[in-house]
Amino acid sequence: MNKGVAIITGGAKGIGKAIAQRMVEDGFTTVVVDMDKEAGEKLPDELGEKCHFMMADISNSNDVELLFEKVIAQFGRVDVLVNNAGIIRDNMIWKMSEHDFDRVMDINLKGTWLMCKAASTIMREQKKGRIVNIASRAWLGNPGQSNYAASKAGVVALTRVLALELGRSGILVNAIAPGLIDTPLTQKLPEDVIEKLILAQPTRTMGIPEDVAHTVAFLCDERMQFITGQTIYVDGGKSIGAGI
Ligand code: NAD
């Protein structure tokens, strides 16, 4: 059964790859967009023929324009957009460079905005669509992440505004705020830091990419028709006690 066309940004690894796998399993023609060509080109073999890879930098408006032209030429429509691509460049504000602030904002917030803008033009014509933005629990505040937390707070606000703007066109827009999830991004952290972070979770566990993928699948399920503008925490309960 073909459920339509889903675009997943940053789907070459980590959380995005688990989302892409779940979308394929759920019957979507799935287009993974990533800058990592090597990992991306392996995906159709790994996830099956319903998975396609297109290389693009989502922070570049020309790349985004070309990407949507290609998707429409090849598949004709866009039913789901999952904005998952994101980076961290952590440091205390007194050590953070302007470049690291700009890069995080460019990819996490502007990139998400560019993708939403392009997708919403198509979805408004279709009078149907789902957008899921991957924010982060860190938008509530995390030392060393002034750039990242601000970018993800922007993603939460963007989600709320787009829900208001696009609801009448049959488009639902939600965000997911993951907590600590085991991916190549978090595997770079020192072991003692990971241990401390795990202890800060009420569940005392680390999440897995599939925890986020399940939530995306729920938000994109046709049986779900009345949730929009919300941010769902997938964080082992850490958001309840922000700052533990
Ligand atoms: P990851 O680093 O494992 O994967 C991110 C992917 O995005 C990579 O494949 C990378 O090549 C791609 N990417 C980066 N910049 C891009 C760009 N400009 N254009 C296209 N692709 C680009 O990261 P992850 O841990 O899987 O995180 C995925 C998302 O979840 C991010 O938005 C991240 O902020 C968010 N998140 C992760 C965690 C966690 O604990 N891992 C927690 C909260 C939120």
Short mmCIF file of C-alpha atoms and ligand atoms in Angstrom, two decimals:
data_model
loop_
_atom_site.label_atom_id
_atom_site.label_comp_id
_atom_site.label_asym_id
_atom_site.label_seq_id
_atom_site.Cartn_x
_atom_site.Cartn_y
_atom_site.Cartn_z
CA MET A 1 0.00 0.00 0.00
CA ASN A 2 1.37 3.45 -0.90
CA LYS A 3 0.67 6.02 1.82
CA GLY A 4 2.23 8.90 -0.14
CA VAL A 5 5.56 10.65 -0.23
CA ALA A 6 7.62 11.50 2.86
CA ILE A 7 10.75 13.65 3.00
CA ILE A 8 13.10 13.10 5.96
CA THR A 9 16.00 15.50 6.41
CA GLY A 10 19.20 14.27 8.05
CA GLY A 11 18.05 10.70 7.51
CA ALA A 12 21.41 9.17 6.63
CA LYS A 13 22.07 8.19 10.25
CA GLY A 14 20.89 8.40 13.84
CA ILE A 15 17.31 9.39 14.59
CA GLY A 16 16.57 10.34 10.97
CA LYS A 17 17.57 6.92 9.69
CA ALA A 18 15.21 5.21 12.18
CA ILE A 19 12.43 7.59 11.05
CA ALA A 20 13.16 6.79 7.38
CA GLN A 21 13.06 3.06 8.14
CA ARG A 22 9.72 3.42 9.95
CA MET A 23 8.21 5.50 7.12
CA VAL A 24 9.26 2.83 4.59
CA GLU A 25 7.73 0.11 6.82
CA ASP A 26 4.53 2.17 7.08
CA GLY A 27 4.22 2.30 3.27
CA PHE A 28 5.57 5.76 2.38
CA THR A 29 7.77 6.45 -0.61
CA THR A 30 10.58 7.93 1.47
CA VAL A 31 13.08 10.54 0.31
CA VAL A 32 16.05 10.96 2.63
CA VAL A 33 17.81 14.30 2.32
CA ASP A 34 21.29 14.59 3.78
CA MET A 35 24.72 16.13 3.20
CA ASP A 36 26.41 12.82 3.98
CA LYS A 37 26.56 11.34 0.48
CA GLU A 38 28.45 8.21 1.46
CA ALA A 39 25.97 7.11 4.15
CA GLY A 40 22.96 8.34 2.15
CA GLU A 41 23.76 6.39 -1.00
CA LYS A 42 23.76 3.11 0.96
CA LEU A 43 20.19 3.65 2.20
CA PRO A 44 18.19 2.24 -0.73
CA ASP A 45 20.12 -1.05 -0.32
CA GLU A 46 19.68 -0.99 3.46
CA LEU A 47 16.05 0.16 3.72
CA GLY A 48 14.61 -1.11 0.45
CA GLU A 49 13.45 0.25 -2.89
CA LYS A 50 10.86 2.58 -1.35
CA CYS A 51 13.77 4.60 0.08
CA HIS A 52 15.46 7.21 -2.12
CA PHE A 53 18.42 9.45 -1.35
CA MET A 54 18.87 13.07 -2.45
CA MET A 55 21.87 15.10 -1.39
CA ALA A 56 21.21 18.67 -0.23
CA ASP A 57 22.28 21.17 2.40
CA ILE A 58 19.01 22.28 3.97
CA SER A 59 20.53 25.59 5.07
CA ASN A 60 21.08 26.55 1.43
CA SER A 61 17.97 27.98 -0.27
CA ASN A 62 19.16 26.97 -3.79
CA ASP A 63 19.65 23.38 -2.63
CA VAL A 64 16.17 23.35 -1.08
CA GLU A 65 14.57 24.78 -4.24
CA LEU A 66 16.29 22.20 -6.46
CA LEU A 67 15.42 19.41 -4.04
CA PHE A 68 11.68 20.14 -4.19
CA GLU A 69 11.81 20.47 -8.00
CA LYS A 70 13.41 17.00 -8.12
CA VAL A 71 10.94 15.45 -5.66
CA ILE A 72 7.93 16.84 -7.56
CA ALA A 73 9.37 15.78 -10.95
CA GLN A 74 10.00 12.25 -9.67
CA PHE A 75 7.13 11.63 -7.23
CA GLY A 76 4.51 14.33 -7.92
CA ARG A 77 3.60 15.26 -4.34
CA VAL A 78 4.76 15.67 -0.72
CA ASP A 79 2.55 14.24 2.02
CA VAL A 80 4.95 14.30 4.96
CA LEU A 81 7.96 16.44 5.84
CA VAL A 82 10.09 15.49 8.84
CA ASN A 83 12.66 18.17 9.65
CA ASN A 84 15.24 16.17 11.54
CA ALA A 85 18.63 17.47 10.31
CA GLY A 86 20.43 19.28 13.08
CA ILE A 87 23.86 19.89 14.54
CA ILE A 88 25.44 20.86 17.86
CA ARG A 89 28.43 23.17 18.41
CA ASP A 90 28.45 23.36 22.23
CA ASN A 91 30.39 25.81 24.37
CA MET A 92 29.80 28.28 27.18
CA ILE A 93 28.77 31.61 25.72
CA TRP A 94 32.09 33.25 26.65
CA LYS A 95 33.92 30.65 24.53
CA MET A 96 31.38 30.23 21.71
CA SER A 97 32.37 31.71 18.36
CA GLU A 98 29.97 33.76 16.25
CA HIS A 99 30.57 31.21 13.49
CA ASP A 100 29.32 28.35 15.71
CA PHE A 101 26.26 30.38 16.68
CA ASP A 102 25.49 31.13 13.03
CA ARG A 103 26.04 27.57 11.77
CA VAL A 104 23.70 26.06 14.36
CA MET A 105 21.03 28.68 13.64
CA ASP A 106 21.46 28.24 9.87
CA ILE A 107 20.92 24.49 9.90
CA ASN A 108 18.60 23.90 12.86
CA LEU A 109 16.31 26.91 12.45
CA LYS A 110 16.72 28.51 9.01
CA GLY A 111 17.05 25.10 7.32
CA THR A 112 13.84 23.92 8.98
CA TRP A 113 12.11 27.15 7.94
CA LEU A 114 13.28 26.84 4.32
CA MET A 115 12.03 23.24 4.13
CA CYS A 116 8.67 24.17 5.73
CA LYS A 117 8.24 27.09 3.33
CA ALA A 118 8.85 24.92 0.24
CA ALA A 119 6.74 21.99 1.49
CA SER A 120 3.83 24.15 2.62
CA THR A 121 3.45 25.64 -0.88
CA ILE A 122 2.91 22.13 -2.24
CA MET A 123 0.83 20.90 0.71
CA ARG A 124 -1.50 23.93 0.50
CA GLU A 125 -2.24 23.06 -3.14
CA GLN A 126 -2.87 19.44 -2.12
CA LYS A 127 -4.99 20.63 0.85
CA LYS A 128 -3.24 17.91 2.84
CA GLY A 129 0.03 17.37 4.63
CA ARG A 130 1.90 16.65 7.82
CA ILE A 131 5.00 18.40 9.09
CA VAL A 132 6.97 17.07 12.05
CA ASN A 133 9.86 19.18 13.33
CA ILE A 134 12.49 17.56 15.52
CA ALA A 135 13.25 20.09 18.27
CA SER A 136 14.97 19.07 21.52
CA ARG A 137 14.25 18.99 25.24
CA ALA A 138 17.27 21.30 25.42
CA TRP A 139 15.11 24.22 24.30
CA LEU A 140 14.06 24.42 27.96
CA GLY A 141 17.68 25.26 28.77
CA ASN A 142 21.06 23.50 28.93
CA PRO A 143 24.38 25.10 29.92
CA GLY A 144 26.78 25.16 26.97
CA GLN A 145 24.01 25.17 24.40
CA SER A 146 22.99 28.82 24.03
CA ASN A 147 23.09 28.46 20.23
CA TYR A 148 21.44 25.02 20.09
CA ALA A 149 18.74 25.71 22.72
CA ALA A 150 17.85 29.02 21.03
CA SER A 151 17.63 27.31 17.63
CA LYS A 152 15.34 24.59 19.01
CA ALA A 153 13.19 27.15 20.85
CA GLY A 154 12.84 28.76 17.43
CA VAL A 155 11.72 25.41 16.00
CA VAL A 156 9.05 25.09 18.71
CA ALA A 157 7.79 28.62 17.94
CA LEU A 158 7.88 27.98 14.19
CA THR A 159 5.80 24.83 14.74
CA ARG A 160 3.14 26.76 16.67
CA VAL A 161 2.93 29.55 14.09
CA LEU A 162 2.73 27.14 11.13
CA ALA A 163 -0.04 25.17 12.88
CA LEU A 164 -2.02 28.44 13.00
CA GLU A 165 -1.21 29.39 9.40
CA LEU A 166 -1.71 25.99 7.76
CA GLY A 167 -4.52 24.32 9.75
CA ARG A 168 -7.23 25.58 7.41
CA SER A 169 -5.39 23.95 4.49
CA GLY A 170 -5.55 20.48 6.03
CA ILE A 171 -1.94 20.56 7.21
CA LEU A 172 -0.99 19.47 10.73
CA VAL A 173 2.32 20.71 12.14
CA ASN A 174 3.85 19.28 15.32
CA ALA A 175 7.23 19.06 17.01
CA ILE A 176 9.00 16.33 18.93
CA ALA A 177 11.45 17.24 21.68
CA PRO A 178 13.76 14.28 22.23
CA GLY A 179 15.87 13.96 25.35
CA LEU A 180 19.01 11.87 25.48
CA ILE A 181 18.96 9.46 22.51
CA ASP A 182 21.71 7.02 21.57
CA THR A 183 22.99 8.22 18.16
CA PRO A 184 26.32 9.11 16.49
CA LEU A 185 25.74 12.67 17.81
CA THR A 186 25.60 11.62 21.49
CA GLN A 187 28.17 8.83 21.05
CA LYS A 188 30.76 11.61 20.69
CA LEU A 189 30.20 12.65 24.35
CA PRO A 190 32.66 11.38 27.03
CA GLU A 191 31.45 8.31 28.96
CA ASP A 192 31.31 10.08 32.35
CA VAL A 193 29.14 12.84 30.84
CA ILE A 194 26.76 10.23 29.37
CA GLU A 195 26.51 8.48 32.76
CA LYS A 196 25.64 11.76 34.48
CA LEU A 197 23.05 12.59 31.83
CA ILE A 198 21.41 9.15 32.14
CA LEU A 199 21.08 9.64 35.91
CA ALA A 200 19.21 12.91 35.28
CA GLN A 201 16.40 10.98 33.55
CA PRO A 202 13.46 9.81 35.72
CA THR A 203 13.62 6.52 33.78
CA ARG A 204 17.43 6.27 34.31
CA THR A 205 17.68 5.14 30.69
CA MET A 206 18.80 6.56 27.37
CA GLY A 207 16.29 6.63 24.53
CA ILE A 208 16.80 4.93 21.19
CA PRO A 209 16.11 6.43 17.74
CA GLU A 210 13.06 4.16 17.35
CA ASP A 211 11.40 5.95 20.32
CA VAL A 212 11.36 9.10 18.20
CA ALA A 213 10.42 7.20 15.02
CA HIS A 214 7.31 5.74 16.74
CA THR A 215 6.17 9.23 17.69
CA VAL A 216 6.68 10.51 14.15
CA ALA A 217 4.64 7.56 12.86
CA PHE A 218 1.80 8.44 15.26
CA LEU A 219 1.81 12.11 14.22
CA CYS A 220 1.69 11.09 10.53
CA ASP A 221 -1.01 8.42 10.96
CA GLU A 222 -4.19 9.26 9.00
CA ARG A 223 -6.24 8.17 12.04
CA MET A 224 -4.71 11.11 13.95
CA GLN A 225 -6.52 14.22 12.72
CA PHE A 226 -6.80 16.66 15.62
CA ILE A 227 -3.37 17.34 17.11
CA THR A 228 -1.48 20.35 15.79
CA GLY A 229 0.98 22.95 17.07
CA GLN A 230 2.13 20.66 19.90
CA THR A 231 5.56 19.66 21.15
CA ILE A 232 5.74 16.06 22.34
CA TYR A 233 8.60 15.20 24.69
CA VAL A 234 10.33 11.87 24.08
CA ASP A 235 12.77 12.21 26.95
CA GLY A 236 12.24 9.64 29.71
CA GLY A 237 10.44 12.37 31.67
CA LYS A 238 13.43 14.70 31.99
CA SER A 239 11.41 17.75 30.90
CA ILE A 240 9.28 17.44 34.05
CA GLY A 241 12.29 18.36 36.16
CA ALA A 242 14.19 20.60 33.77
CA GLY A 243 17.51 21.56 35.30
CA ILE A 244 18.03 18.36 37.39
P1 NAD B 1 23.21 12.85 13.90
O1 NAD B 1 24.38 13.77 13.94
O2 NAD B 1 23.44 11.40 14.26
O3 NAD B 1 22.51 12.91 12.47
C1 NAD B 1 22.15 14.15 11.89
C2 NAD B 1 22.12 14.01 10.38
O4 NAD B 1 21.80 15.31 9.83
C3 NAD B 1 23.46 13.58 9.78
O5 NAD B 1 23.29 12.51 8.88
C4 NAD B 1 23.96 14.85 9.07
O6 NAD B 1 24.76 14.57 7.93
C5 NAD B 1 22.64 15.53 8.70
N1 NAD B 1 22.80 16.97 8.47
C6 NAD B 1 23.47 17.86 9.25
N2 NAD B 1 23.42 19.08 8.70
C7 NAD B 1 22.71 18.98 7.54
C8 NAD B 1 22.34 19.89 6.52
N3 NAD B 1 22.70 21.17 6.57
N4 NAD B 1 21.61 19.43 5.47
C9 NAD B 1 21.26 18.13 5.40
N5 NAD B 1 21.60 17.21 6.33
C10 NAD B 1 22.31 17.63 7.38
O7 NAD B 1 22.10 13.48 14.86
P2 NAD B 1 20.91 12.79 15.69
O8 NAD B 1 21.38 12.57 17.08
O9 NAD B 1 20.31 11.67 14.93
O10 NAD B 1 19.89 14.03 15.77
C11 NAD B 1 18.83 14.20 14.85
C12 NAD B 1 17.99 15.36 15.31
O11 NAD B 1 17.50 15.13 16.63
C13 NAD B 1 18.74 16.70 15.37
O12 NAD B 1 17.90 17.73 14.95
C14 NAD B 1 19.08 16.84 16.84
O13 NAD B 1 19.24 18.18 17.22
C15 NAD B 1 17.85 16.21 17.47
N6 NAD B 1 18.07 15.72 18.83
C16 NAD B 1 18.94 14.71 19.09
C17 NAD B 1 19.11 14.27 20.40
C18 NAD B 1 20.03 13.14 20.77
O14 NAD B 1 20.18 12.86 21.97
N7 NAD B 1 20.65 12.46 19.82
C19 NAD B 1 18.39 14.88 21.44
C20 NAD B 1 17.52 15.91 21.13
C21 NAD B 1 17.36 16.33 19.82
#
